[in-house]
Amino acid sequence: SANTMWGGRFAAGPDAIMEAINASIGFDQRLAAQDIAGSRAHAAMLAATGIITDNDAEAIREGLLTVLSEIETGKFPFSTALEDIHMNVEARLKDLIGEPAGRLHTGRSRNDQVAVDFRLWVRDQCDAADAALEALMQSLLGQAEAGADWVMPGFTHLQVAQPVTWGHHMLAYVEMFARDRSRFADARKRMNTSPLGAAALAGTSFPIDRDMTAKALGFDRPMSNSLDAVADRDFALEFMAAASITAMHLSRLAEELVIWSSAQFRFVKMSDKWSTGSSIMPQKRNPDAAELIRAKIGRIFGANVALMTVMKGLPLTYSKDMQEDKEQVFDAADHLLLALAAMAGMVADMEANVPSLEAAAATGFSTATDLADWLVRELGLPFRDAHHVTGSLVAMAEAKSCDLPELSLADMQSVHQDITQAVFDVLGVKNSVASRTSFGGTSPANVRAQTAAWKDALK
Ligand code: ARG
């Protein structure tokens, strides 16, 4: 039989396959609470402007509360024939309250309705991402505080470069995740305008009050152009762009944890809570959570690209293509929040292997730059010459299969006669990191100050 919403124009109902491709209720039921909030705001406004009676508005309000509680308690009879959450809610409202339900859709369309529902949902996800990022930052700060002066190798090209502190490395991620928070906050601010009242695309002849509904739903103001209001999905794309950058950061950290927990590195021991064993190899302790985070990032990037691709070919205004926005964003948001929570737990519970970090820090001639700097500072060599002298000393140590501090003073002086015993002070990794006191540098003193400042900022 023909659809109850538009049956006036139709003699027959849809093909079963049409119903399958067309229906979104399987996923957009996640927008139920937002849909009901939007309808409540709309109904209250219709009454305030005299478009419907107060009695009808009250019946609608009570009916919507019943619908919401049916949905929350799992008693709601979702129907694929009713296509989507908007029509499911309205049809149920009609069952419950009869005729006034038919007045709810005055001056409104599913086009502005879905736009408002989805915006509200994405706005909540920005808040959830913000809270999850803050929790992760707290985990990293815990590690930074514990290990402000633990020395580890800093890498470029994954080759040992210079000694750094564990705390400094943790704080590098704190900086990244703080930028991520600001991206979500920025996107949230921009998305916080209301499409409700744009109606199908052109606005409406009813004397609606869009400021009133915008305010009731926590938006800063109504969107200014009705065509843009129903055609725009920038808010979802901005959310996924911010999510993608966050995900990229998570993946880099996950990659480091996978490398660091290997037997070759032994920089960290992941907690039992975040590891798995092997069914055949009894010795195994696998960093599965880190690997899964690294892998899930692909879904988030994929969702972002998928929605960009859906949107790029659409003429104004609404096209049914846009129904494909929701699953992408739901999946990206779910996996982002899961990955953030897993990372926060893993980081909080992991244990640095301090002796192993320090031993690794001393390998690979990691204090060669300190030696060159010493030649500049103490002997007045131009840096380029100091670099050359140090390069020769590294070659000598390599030939002797030893590290720089193991060369004798005579060895040193054979390359540059003015080198003194004092040079050995700068070849130790602890002295090396302690000397990096320039702003933003790796010294334990800097790390302590930065950690304290961050903890203060997050309080
Ligand atoms: N289920 C639709 C969506 O998710 C709701 C809007 C439908 N509007 C329309 N004109 N068919 O996009």
PDB file of N, CA, C and O in Angstrom, residues 161-162 364-377 379 381-399 402-405 407 411-417 419 423 426-427 436:
ATOM      1  N   ALA A 161      69.653   9.884  17.478  1.00  0.00           N
ATOM      2  CA  ALA A 161      70.104  11.230  17.113  1.00  0.00           C
ATOM      3  C   ALA A 161      70.785  11.912  18.297  1.00  0.00           C
ATOM      4  O   ALA A 161      72.006  12.077  18.308  1.00  0.00           O
ATOM      5  N   GLN A 162      70.000  12.270  19.317  1.00  0.00           N
ATOM      6  CA  GLN A 162      70.544  12.886  20.527  1.00  0.00           C
ATOM      7  C   GLN A 162      69.747  12.377  21.717  1.00  0.00           C
ATOM      8  O   GLN A 162      68.563  12.058  21.579  1.00  0.00           O
ATOM      9  N   GLY A 364      75.078   4.742  19.489  1.00  0.00           N
ATOM     10  CA  GLY A 364      74.974   5.494  18.230  1.00  0.00           C
ATOM     11  C   GLY A 364      75.637   6.861  18.296  1.00  0.00           C
ATOM     12  O   GLY A 364      75.258   7.770  17.580  1.00  0.00           O
ATOM     13  N   PHE A 365      76.634   7.015  19.170  1.00  0.00           N
ATOM     14  CA  PHE A 365      77.394   8.288  19.268  1.00  0.00           C
ATOM     15  C   PHE A 365      76.444   9.463  19.479  1.00  0.00           C
ATOM     16  O   PHE A 365      76.577  10.522  18.878  1.00  0.00           O
ATOM     17  N   SER A 366      75.462   9.233  20.368  1.00  0.00           N
ATOM     18  CA  SER A 366      74.375  10.207  20.506  1.00  0.00           C
ATOM     19  C   SER A 366      74.837  11.536  21.083  1.00  0.00           C
ATOM     20  O   SER A 366      74.112  12.525  20.995  1.00  0.00           O
ATOM     21  N   THR A 367      76.039  11.581  21.690  1.00  0.00           N
ATOM     22  CA  THR A 367      76.474  12.862  22.262  1.00  0.00           C
ATOM     23  C   THR A 367      77.489  13.566  21.356  1.00  0.00           C
ATOM     24  O   THR A 367      78.188  14.484  21.790  1.00  0.00           O
ATOM     25  N   ALA A 368      77.554  13.122  20.106  1.00  0.00           N
ATOM     26  CA  ALA A 368      78.491  13.755  19.164  1.00  0.00           C
ATOM     27  C   ALA A 368      78.215  15.253  19.033  1.00  0.00           C
ATOM     28  O   ALA A 368      79.140  16.066  18.953  1.00  0.00           O
ATOM     29  N   THR A 369      76.948  15.650  19.046  1.00  0.00           N
ATOM     30  CA  THR A 369      76.632  17.082  18.932  1.00  0.00           C
ATOM     31  C   THR A 369      77.115  17.839  20.167  1.00  0.00           C
ATOM     32  O   THR A 369      77.580  18.984  20.055  1.00  0.00           O
ATOM     33  N   ASP A 370      77.035  17.164  21.335  1.00  0.00           N
ATOM     34  CA  ASP A 370      77.530  17.812  22.550  1.00  0.00           C
ATOM     35  C   ASP A 370      79.034  18.062  22.444  1.00  0.00           C
ATOM     36  O   ASP A 370      79.549  19.093  22.886  1.00  0.00           O
ATOM     37  N   LEU A 371      79.712  17.075  21.855  1.00  0.00           N
ATOM     38  CA  LEU A 371      81.163  17.216  21.680  1.00  0.00           C
ATOM     39  C   LEU A 371      81.471  18.387  20.738  1.00  0.00           C
ATOM     40  O   LEU A 371      82.320  19.240  21.043  1.00  0.00           O
ATOM     41  N   ALA A 372      80.752  18.456  19.644  1.00  0.00           N
ATOM     42  CA  ALA A 372      80.981  19.557  18.695  1.00  0.00           C
ATOM     43  C   ALA A 372      80.688  20.902  19.360  1.00  0.00           C
ATOM     44  O   ALA A 372      81.452  21.864  19.211  1.00  0.00           O
ATOM     45  N   ASP A 373      79.593  20.957  20.118  1.00  0.00           N
ATOM     46  CA  ASP A 373      79.246  22.207  20.816  1.00  0.00           C
ATOM     47  C   ASP A 373      80.353  22.593  21.805  1.00  0.00           C
ATOM     48  O   ASP A 373      80.679  23.773  21.969  1.00  0.00           O
ATOM     49  N   TRP A 374      80.921  21.584  22.465  1.00  0.00           N
ATOM     50  CA  TRP A 374      82.011  21.851  23.438  1.00  0.00           C
ATOM     51  C   TRP A 374      83.208  22.479  22.719  1.00  0.00           C
ATOM     52  O   TRP A 374      83.813  23.436  23.213  1.00  0.00           O
ATOM     53  N   LEU A 375      83.546  21.952  21.558  1.00  0.00           N
ATOM     54  CA  LEU A 375      84.686  22.487  20.793  1.00  0.00           C
ATOM     55  C   LEU A 375      84.437  23.951  20.409  1.00  0.00           C
ATOM     56  O   LEU A 375      85.347  24.775  20.423  1.00  0.00           O
ATOM     57  N   VAL A 376      83.182  24.262  20.105  1.00  0.00           N
ATOM     58  CA  VAL A 376      82.831  25.650  19.772  1.00  0.00           C
ATOM     59  C   VAL A 376      82.950  26.535  21.005  1.00  0.00           C
ATOM     60  O   VAL A 376      83.584  27.598  20.992  1.00  0.00           O
ATOM     61  N   ARG A 377      82.338  26.045  22.076  1.00  0.00           N
ATOM     62  CA  ARG A 377      82.239  26.858  23.298  1.00  0.00           C
ATOM     63  C   ARG A 377      83.598  27.031  23.971  1.00  0.00           C
ATOM     64  O   ARG A 377      83.990  28.131  24.359  1.00  0.00           O
ATOM     65  N   LEU A 379      86.854  25.875  22.845  1.00  0.00           N
ATOM     66  CA  LEU A 379      88.060  26.118  22.045  1.00  0.00           C
ATOM     67  C   LEU A 379      87.853  27.206  21.007  1.00  0.00           C
ATOM     68  O   LEU A 379      88.781  27.578  20.283  1.00  0.00           O
ATOM     69  N   LEU A 381      86.209  27.064  18.211  1.00  0.00           N
ATOM     70  CA  LEU A 381      86.174  26.613  16.808  1.00  0.00           C
ATOM     71  C   LEU A 381      84.875  27.079  16.135  1.00  0.00           C
ATOM     72  O   LEU A 381      83.828  27.122  16.783  1.00  0.00           O
ATOM     73  N   PRO A 382      84.918  27.407  14.856  1.00  0.00           N
ATOM     74  CA  PRO A 382      83.661  27.601  14.122  1.00  0.00           C
ATOM     75  C   PRO A 382      82.893  26.268  14.112  1.00  0.00           C
ATOM     76  O   PRO A 382      83.525  25.202  14.083  1.00  0.00           O
ATOM     77  N   PHE A 383      81.566  26.324  14.133  1.00  0.00           N
ATOM     78  CA  PHE A 383      80.799  25.081  14.258  1.00  0.00           C
ATOM     79  C   PHE A 383      81.125  24.082  13.148  1.00  0.00           C
ATOM     80  O   PHE A 383      81.235  22.883  13.381  1.00  0.00           O
ATOM     81  N   ARG A 384      81.309  24.580  11.931  1.00  0.00           N
ATOM     82  CA  ARG A 384      81.607  23.657  10.818  1.00  0.00           C
ATOM     83  C   ARG A 384      82.897  22.880  11.047  1.00  0.00           C
ATOM     84  O   ARG A 384      82.983  21.690  10.754  1.00  0.00           O
ATOM     85  N   ASP A 385      83.921  23.563  11.602  1.00  0.00           N
ATOM     86  CA  ASP A 385      85.195  22.867  11.899  1.00  0.00           C
ATOM     87  C   ASP A 385      84.985  21.872  13.037  1.00  0.00           C
ATOM     88  O   ASP A 385      85.506  20.747  13.013  1.00  0.00           O
ATOM     89  N   ALA A 386      84.215  22.306  14.032  1.00  0.00           N
ATOM     90  CA  ALA A 386      83.956  21.422  15.177  1.00  0.00           C
ATOM     91  C   ALA A 386      83.227  20.160  14.706  1.00  0.00           C
ATOM     92  O   ALA A 386      83.496  19.049  15.175  1.00  0.00           O
ATOM     93  N   HIS A 387      82.318  20.331  13.760  1.00  0.00           N
ATOM     94  CA  HIS A 387      81.583  19.203  13.183  1.00  0.00           C
ATOM     95  C   HIS A 387      82.576  18.233  12.530  1.00  0.00           C
ATOM     96  O   HIS A 387      82.492  17.009  12.700  1.00  0.00           O
ATOM     97  N   HIS A 388      83.555  18.797  11.822  1.00  0.00           N
ATOM     98  CA  HIS A 388      84.536  17.964  11.130  1.00  0.00           C
ATOM     99  C   HIS A 388      85.405  17.184  12.118  1.00  0.00           C
ATOM    100  O   HIS A 388      85.616  15.977  11.968  1.00  0.00           O
ATOM    101  N   VAL A 389      85.898  17.878  13.145  1.00  0.00           N
ATOM    102  CA  VAL A 389      86.737  17.231  14.171  1.00  0.00           C
ATOM    103  C   VAL A 389      85.940  16.103  14.840  1.00  0.00           C
ATOM    104  O   VAL A 389      86.431  14.975  14.997  1.00  0.00           O
ATOM    105  N   THR A 390      84.680  16.407  15.176  1.00  0.00           N
ATOM    106  CA  THR A 390      83.858  15.403  15.851  1.00  0.00           C
ATOM    107  C   THR A 390      83.605  14.207  14.941  1.00  0.00           C
ATOM    108  O   THR A 390      83.664  13.051  15.375  1.00  0.00           O
ATOM    109  N   GLY A 391      83.384  14.490  13.678  1.00  0.00           N
ATOM    110  CA  GLY A 391      83.186  13.407  12.708  1.00  0.00           C
ATOM    111  C   GLY A 391      84.395  12.472  12.686  1.00  0.00           C
ATOM    112  O   GLY A 391      84.255  11.246  12.651  1.00  0.00           O
ATOM    113  N   SER A 392      85.587  13.030  12.736  1.00  0.00           N
ATOM    114  CA  SER A 392      86.799  12.203  12.758  1.00  0.00           C
ATOM    115  C   SER A 392      86.868  11.356  14.018  1.00  0.00           C
ATOM    116  O   SER A 392      87.279  10.189  13.985  1.00  0.00           O
ATOM    117  N   LEU A 393      86.454  11.966  15.151  1.00  0.00           N
ATOM    118  CA  LEU A 393      86.482  11.211  16.414  1.00  0.00           C
ATOM    119  C   LEU A 393      85.454  10.078  16.400  1.00  0.00           C
ATOM    120  O   LEU A 393      85.711   8.986  16.915  1.00  0.00           O
ATOM    121  N   VAL A 394      84.280  10.328  15.794  1.00  0.00           N
ATOM    122  CA  VAL A 394      83.274   9.273  15.675  1.00  0.00           C
ATOM    123  C   VAL A 394      83.822   8.137  14.808  1.00  0.00           C
ATOM    124  O   VAL A 394      83.700   6.954  15.150  1.00  0.00           O
ATOM    125  N   ALA A 395      84.484   8.498  13.707  1.00  0.00           N
ATOM    126  CA  ALA A 395      85.066   7.469  12.831  1.00  0.00           C
ATOM    127  C   ALA A 395      86.110   6.651  13.599  1.00  0.00           C
ATOM    128  O   ALA A 395      86.180   5.419  13.464  1.00  0.00           O
ATOM    129  N   MET A 396      86.888   7.345  14.428  1.00  0.00           N
ATOM    130  CA  MET A 396      87.904   6.641  15.225  1.00  0.00           C
ATOM    131  C   MET A 396      87.254   5.670  16.209  1.00  0.00           C
ATOM    132  O   MET A 396      87.683   4.509  16.339  1.00  0.00           O
ATOM    133  N   ALA A 397      86.193   6.150  16.895  1.00  0.00           N
ATOM    134  CA  ALA A 397      85.501   5.285  17.860  1.00  0.00           C
ATOM    135  C   ALA A 397      84.879   4.087  17.145  1.00  0.00           C
ATOM    136  O   ALA A 397      84.938   2.949  17.627  1.00  0.00           O
ATOM    137  N   GLU A 398      84.336   4.361  15.979  1.00  0.00           N
ATOM    138  CA  GLU A 398      83.712   3.272  15.216  1.00  0.00           C
ATOM    139  C   GLU A 398      84.770   2.226  14.845  1.00  0.00           C
ATOM    140  O   GLU A 398      84.544   1.027  14.984  1.00  0.00           O
ATOM    141  N   ALA A 399      85.945   2.698  14.425  1.00  0.00           N
ATOM    142  CA  ALA A 399      87.040   1.784  14.061  1.00  0.00           C
ATOM    143  C   ALA A 399      87.475   0.964  15.268  1.00  0.00           C
ATOM    144  O   ALA A 399      87.859  -0.204  15.139  1.00  0.00           O
ATOM    145  N   CYS A 402      84.114   1.265  19.877  1.00  0.00           N
ATOM    146  CA  CYS A 402      83.750   1.775  21.205  1.00  0.00           C
ATOM    147  C   CYS A 402      82.889   3.016  21.041  1.00  0.00           C
ATOM    148  O   CYS A 402      82.677   3.496  19.928  1.00  0.00           O
ATOM    149  N   ASP A 403      82.348   3.501  22.172  1.00  0.00           N
ATOM    150  CA  ASP A 403      81.569   4.729  22.124  1.00  0.00           C
ATOM    151  C   ASP A 403      82.479   5.924  22.392  1.00  0.00           C
ATOM    152  O   ASP A 403      83.620   5.753  22.861  1.00  0.00           O
ATOM    153  N   LEU A 404      82.004   7.112  22.125  1.00  0.00           N
ATOM    154  CA  LEU A 404      82.828   8.323  22.270  1.00  0.00           C
ATOM    155  C   LEU A 404      83.462   8.457  23.656  1.00  0.00           C
ATOM    156  O   LEU A 404      84.662   8.764  23.749  1.00  0.00           O
ATOM    157  N   PRO A 405      82.727   8.222  24.748  1.00  0.00           N
ATOM    158  CA  PRO A 405      83.336   8.426  26.071  1.00  0.00           C
ATOM    159  C   PRO A 405      84.468   7.439  26.354  1.00  0.00           C
ATOM    160  O   PRO A 405      85.258   7.647  27.270  1.00  0.00           O
ATOM    161  N   LEU A 407      86.897   6.720  24.246  1.00  0.00           N
ATOM    162  CA  LEU A 407      88.171   7.140  23.635  1.00  0.00           C
ATOM    163  C   LEU A 407      89.043   7.745  24.741  1.00  0.00           C
ATOM    164  O   LEU A 407      88.543   8.324  25.699  1.00  0.00           O
ATOM    165  N   ASP A 411      93.707   9.852  22.337  1.00  0.00           N
ATOM    166  CA  ASP A 411      92.967   9.669  21.071  1.00  0.00           C
ATOM    167  C   ASP A 411      92.374  11.007  20.629  1.00  0.00           C
ATOM    168  O   ASP A 411      92.464  11.402  19.464  1.00  0.00           O
ATOM    169  N   MET A 412      91.728  11.653  21.590  1.00  0.00           N
ATOM    170  CA  MET A 412      91.065  12.930  21.288  1.00  0.00           C
ATOM    171  C   MET A 412      92.083  13.939  20.768  1.00  0.00           C
ATOM    172  O   MET A 412      91.856  14.626  19.763  1.00  0.00           O
ATOM    173  N   GLN A 413      93.192  14.011  21.483  1.00  0.00           N
ATOM    174  CA  GLN A 413      94.185  15.043  21.138  1.00  0.00           C
ATOM    175  C   GLN A 413      94.885  14.757  19.813  1.00  0.00           C
ATOM    176  O   GLN A 413      95.419  15.661  19.183  1.00  0.00           O
ATOM    177  N   SER A 414      94.850  13.495  19.405  1.00  0.00           N
ATOM    178  CA  SER A 414      95.458  13.186  18.099  1.00  0.00           C
ATOM    179  C   SER A 414      94.629  13.805  16.974  1.00  0.00           C
ATOM    180  O   SER A 414      95.128  14.002  15.875  1.00  0.00           O
ATOM    181  N   VAL A 415      93.376  14.119  17.250  1.00  0.00           N
ATOM    182  CA  VAL A 415      92.538  14.769  16.238  1.00  0.00           C
ATOM    183  C   VAL A 415      92.543  16.287  16.410  1.00  0.00           C
ATOM    184  O   VAL A 415      92.603  17.037  15.446  1.00  0.00           O
ATOM    185  N   HIS A 416      92.463  16.732  17.671  1.00  0.00           N
ATOM    186  CA  HIS A 416      92.636  18.171  17.928  1.00  0.00           C
ATOM    187  C   HIS A 416      93.411  18.357  19.221  1.00  0.00           C
ATOM    188  O   HIS A 416      92.916  18.006  20.298  1.00  0.00           O
ATOM    189  N   GLN A 417      94.597  18.967  19.125  1.00  0.00           N
ATOM    190  CA  GLN A 417      95.541  18.974  20.245  1.00  0.00           C
ATOM    191  C   GLN A 417      95.044  19.753  21.463  1.00  0.00           C
ATOM    192  O   GLN A 417      95.507  19.520  22.571  1.00  0.00           O
ATOM    193  N   ILE A 419      92.088  19.707  22.868  1.00  0.00           N
ATOM    194  CA  ILE A 419      91.022  19.072  23.665  1.00  0.00           C
ATOM    195  C   ILE A 419      91.573  18.696  25.047  1.00  0.00           C
ATOM    196  O   ILE A 419      92.717  18.241  25.163  1.00  0.00           O
ATOM    197  N   VAL A 423      86.346  17.602  28.388  1.00  0.00           N
ATOM    198  CA  VAL A 423      85.410  17.214  27.340  1.00  0.00           C
ATOM    199  C   VAL A 423      84.545  16.027  27.763  1.00  0.00           C
ATOM    200  O   VAL A 423      83.396  15.897  27.348  1.00  0.00           O
ATOM    201  N   VAL A 426      80.859  16.346  28.966  1.00  0.00           N
ATOM    202  CA  VAL A 426      79.685  16.547  28.100  1.00  0.00           C
ATOM    203  C   VAL A 426      79.316  15.286  27.318  1.00  0.00           C
ATOM    204  O   VAL A 426      78.323  15.278  26.602  1.00  0.00           O
ATOM    205  N   LEU A 427      80.113  14.234  27.458  1.00  0.00           N
ATOM    206  CA  LEU A 427      79.826  13.039  26.665  1.00  0.00           C
ATOM    207  C   LEU A 427      78.805  12.106  27.327  1.00  0.00           C
ATOM    208  O   LEU A 427      78.300  11.188  26.702  1.00  0.00           O
ATOM    209  N   ARG A 436      70.343  20.931  27.759  1.00  0.00           N
ATOM    210  CA  ARG A 436      69.402  21.420  26.729  1.00  0.00           C
ATOM    211  C   ARG A 436      68.318  22.283  27.381  1.00  0.00           C
ATOM    212  O   ARG A 436      67.146  21.918  27.407  1.00  0.00           O
TER     213      ARG A 436
END
